[in-house]
Amino acid sequence: EDQVTQSPEALRLQEGESSSLNCSYTVSGLRGLFWYRQDPGKGPEFLFTLYSAGEEKEKERLKATLTKKESFLHITAPKPEDSATYLCAVLPSGGSYIPTFGRGTSLIVHP
Amino acid sequence: GAVVSQHPSWVICKSGTSVKIECRSLDFQATTMFWYRQFPKQSLMLMATSNEGSKATYEQGVEKDKFLINHASLTLSTLTVTSAHPEDSSFYICSAYPGGLPAFFGQGTRLTVV
């Protein structure tokens, strides 16, 4: 059974204090790993897709990396507007297009 | 990125009535759409897979007679919560793949049953 575990559950940072969010996964063949951002009362907003170990993607203050067992979302010099819940999901190889989601990391960045 | 639009964003209904939620893919065609339910501080729970022109596939434990799904066109899927009760109050979200990865999500619908 595919599993996704995100840590920590919650993270509080001061503005400018860089940190990383972790997504550990077990899947029988990885088609893709996804990071989404979700603001309160909104649907998830797509951030990154990673396909293979060693791959990295960047967008503004965010950088996602992937190994065979986990992915990290690095946040450099975060701002209060980066406050949100960050969701990680994996899609197994095969015919199904149903991803398995983690429970998310709730990030609060204080000014 | 691709755009998935949900309507309404929020709805309040009386217990025993039915509520319809629409999910539209605005700039692509989607033969398959997914409906999720999300409880506070919980992750997304897949309810069903909506297939254009055929019956939806429901996840175990989801009542198909309570949560009616219709995927009548390549750009529209609807979720109808029938005879709603307070325990059906939740955040409902749809998603679709625009011909490739990743999946894009609608903005969600907050349902409150009073």
mmCIF file of C-alpha atoms in Angstrom, chain B:
data_model
loop_
_atom_site.group_PDB
_atom_site.id
_atom_site.type_symbol
_atom_site.label_atom_id
_atom_site.label_comp_id
_atom_site.label_asym_id
_atom_site.label_seq_id
_atom_site.Cartn_x
_atom_site.Cartn_y
_atom_site.Cartn_z
ATOM 1 C CA GLY B 1 -1.537 25.959 -15.400
ATOM 2 C CA ALA B 2 -4.887 24.455 -16.224
ATOM 3 C CA VAL B 3 -7.989 25.900 -14.598
ATOM 4 C CA VAL B 4 -10.582 23.927 -12.695
ATOM 5 C CA SER B 5 -13.532 25.927 -11.416
ATOM 6 C CA GLN B 6 -15.993 24.921 -8.717
ATOM 7 C CA HIS B 7 -19.327 26.486 -7.948
ATOM 8 C CA PRO B 8 -20.537 27.498 -5.470
ATOM 9 C CA SER B 9 -17.627 28.393 -3.183
ATOM 10 C CA TRP B 10 -19.866 27.999 -0.173
ATOM 11 C CA VAL B 11 -23.441 26.919 0.457
ATOM 12 C CA ILE B 12 -25.698 26.648 3.474
ATOM 13 C CA CYS B 13 -28.692 24.352 3.255
ATOM 14 C CA LYS B 14 -31.357 22.977 5.526
ATOM 15 C CA SER B 15 -31.218 19.417 6.741
ATOM 16 C CA GLY B 16 -33.080 17.093 4.381
ATOM 17 C CA THR B 17 -32.551 19.157 1.248
ATOM 18 C CA SER B 18 -30.221 18.397 -1.658
ATOM 19 C CA VAL B 19 -27.282 20.459 -2.839
ATOM 20 C CA LYS B 20 -25.515 20.378 -6.203
ATOM 21 C CA ILE B 21 -21.840 21.300 -6.626
ATOM 22 C CA GLU B 22 -20.396 21.898 -10.085
ATOM 23 C CA CYS B 23 -16.840 21.276 -11.226
ATOM 24 C CA ARG B 24 -15.750 22.619 -14.600
ATOM 25 C CA SER B 25 -12.501 22.328 -16.508
ATOM 26 C CA LEU B 26 -12.250 25.725 -18.177
ATOM 27 C CA ASP B 27 -9.406 25.304 -20.647
ATOM 28 C CA PHE B 28 -9.153 21.573 -21.210
ATOM 29 C CA GLN B 29 -11.302 18.485 -21.572
ATOM 30 C CA ALA B 30 -11.376 15.994 -18.741
ATOM 31 C CA THR B 31 -12.670 12.470 -19.276
ATOM 32 C CA THR B 32 -12.018 11.823 -15.612
ATOM 33 C CA MET B 33 -12.534 14.057 -12.603
ATOM 34 C CA PHE B 34 -12.063 13.289 -8.943
ATOM 35 C CA TRP B 35 -14.124 14.355 -5.943
ATOM 36 C CA TYR B 36 -12.526 14.744 -2.533
ATOM 37 C CA ARG B 37 -13.763 15.575 0.920
ATOM 38 C CA GLN B 38 -11.583 17.337 3.462
ATOM 39 C CA PHE B 39 -12.182 17.622 7.188
ATOM 40 C CA PRO B 40 -10.506 20.358 9.271
ATOM 41 C CA LYS B 41 -6.763 19.846 9.539
ATOM 42 C CA GLN B 42 -7.007 16.570 7.645
ATOM 43 C CA SER B 43 -5.741 15.605 4.254
ATOM 44 C CA LEU B 44 -7.841 14.993 1.177
ATOM 45 C CA MET B 45 -10.093 11.944 1.215
ATOM 46 C CA LEU B 46 -11.006 10.610 -2.213
ATOM 47 C CA MET B 47 -14.736 10.043 -2.495
ATOM 48 C CA ALA B 48 -15.160 8.987 -6.089
ATOM 49 C CA THR B 49 -13.791 9.039 -9.599
ATOM 50 C CA SER B 50 -16.132 10.635 -12.112
ATOM 51 C CA ASN B 51 -15.998 9.240 -15.652
ATOM 52 C CA GLU B 52 -17.496 11.086 -18.604
ATOM 53 C CA GLY B 53 -20.403 9.176 -20.063
ATOM 54 C CA SER B 54 -20.338 6.372 -17.530
ATOM 55 C CA LYS B 55 -21.007 5.647 -13.886
ATOM 56 C CA ALA B 56 -18.757 7.031 -11.208
ATOM 57 C CA THR B 57 -16.471 4.774 -9.223
ATOM 58 C CA TYR B 58 -16.958 5.259 -5.500
ATOM 59 C CA GLU B 59 -14.385 4.607 -2.797
ATOM 60 C CA GLN B 60 -15.181 2.106 -0.097
ATOM 61 C CA GLY B 61 -17.467 3.543 2.541
ATOM 62 C CA VAL B 62 -18.871 6.334 0.374
ATOM 63 C CA GLU B 63 -22.636 6.105 -0.100
ATOM 64 C CA LYS B 64 -23.318 6.367 -3.804
ATOM 65 C CA ASP B 65 -27.023 7.078 -3.223
ATOM 66 C CA LYS B 66 -26.183 10.019 -0.987
ATOM 67 C CA PHE B 67 -23.407 11.479 -3.138
ATOM 68 C CA LEU B 68 -24.689 11.426 -6.713
ATOM 69 C CA ILE B 69 -22.094 12.142 -9.373
ATOM 70 C CA ASN B 70 -22.879 13.021 -12.954
ATOM 71 C CA HIS B 71 -20.206 13.632 -15.603
ATOM 72 C CA ALA B 72 -22.373 14.634 -18.541
ATOM 73 C CA SER B 73 -19.731 16.377 -20.632
ATOM 74 C CA LEU B 74 -15.964 16.561 -21.027
ATOM 75 C CA THR B 75 -15.856 19.807 -19.057
ATOM 76 C CA LEU B 76 -18.450 19.352 -16.325
ATOM 77 C CA SER B 77 -18.928 17.003 -13.398
ATOM 78 C CA THR B 78 -21.516 17.539 -10.686
ATOM 79 C CA LEU B 79 -21.748 16.216 -7.153
ATOM 80 C CA THR B 80 -25.198 16.222 -5.569
ATOM 81 C CA VAL B 81 -25.453 15.676 -1.852
ATOM 82 C CA THR B 82 -28.938 14.262 -1.379
ATOM 83 C CA SER B 83 -31.005 14.583 1.788
ATOM 84 C CA ALA B 84 -28.130 16.409 3.436
ATOM 85 C CA HIS B 85 -27.599 16.164 7.166
ATOM 86 C CA PRO B 86 -25.267 18.101 9.483
ATOM 87 C CA GLU B 87 -22.688 15.309 9.331
ATOM 88 C CA ASP B 88 -22.356 15.977 5.584
ATOM 89 C CA SER B 89 -21.015 19.440 6.367
ATOM 90 C CA SER B 90 -17.503 19.535 4.985
ATOM 91 C CA PHE B 91 -15.179 20.972 2.361
ATOM 92 C CA TYR B 92 -15.609 19.328 -1.034
ATOM 93 C CA ILE B 93 -12.935 19.641 -3.726
ATOM 94 C CA CYS B 94 -12.725 18.372 -7.295
ATOM 95 C CA SER B 95 -9.669 17.793 -9.446
ATOM 96 C CA ALA B 96 -8.795 16.796 -12.998
ATOM 97 C CA TYR B 97 -5.771 15.998 -15.165
ATOM 98 C CA PRO B 98 -5.429 18.213 -18.253
ATOM 99 C CA GLY B 99 -4.099 15.440 -20.452
ATOM 100 C CA GLY B 100 -0.998 14.866 -18.353
ATOM 101 C CA LEU B 101 0.449 15.427 -14.901
ATOM 102 C CA PRO B 102 -0.161 17.050 -12.501
ATOM 103 C CA ALA B 103 -3.764 17.163 -11.336
ATOM 104 C CA PHE B 104 -5.284 20.600 -10.877
ATOM 105 C CA PHE B 105 -7.841 21.352 -8.209
ATOM 106 C CA GLY B 106 -10.911 23.508 -7.965
ATOM 107 C CA GLN B 107 -11.167 26.134 -5.274
ATOM 108 C CA GLY B 108 -13.401 23.951 -3.142
ATOM 109 C CA THR B 109 -16.953 24.218 -1.827
ATOM 110 C CA ARG B 110 -17.724 24.692 1.846
ATOM 111 C CA LEU B 111 -21.032 22.951 2.615
ATOM 112 C CA THR B 112 -22.808 23.718 5.869
ATOM 113 C CA VAL B 113 -25.995 21.812 6.658
ATOM 114 C CA VAL B 114 -28.167 23.369 9.369
#
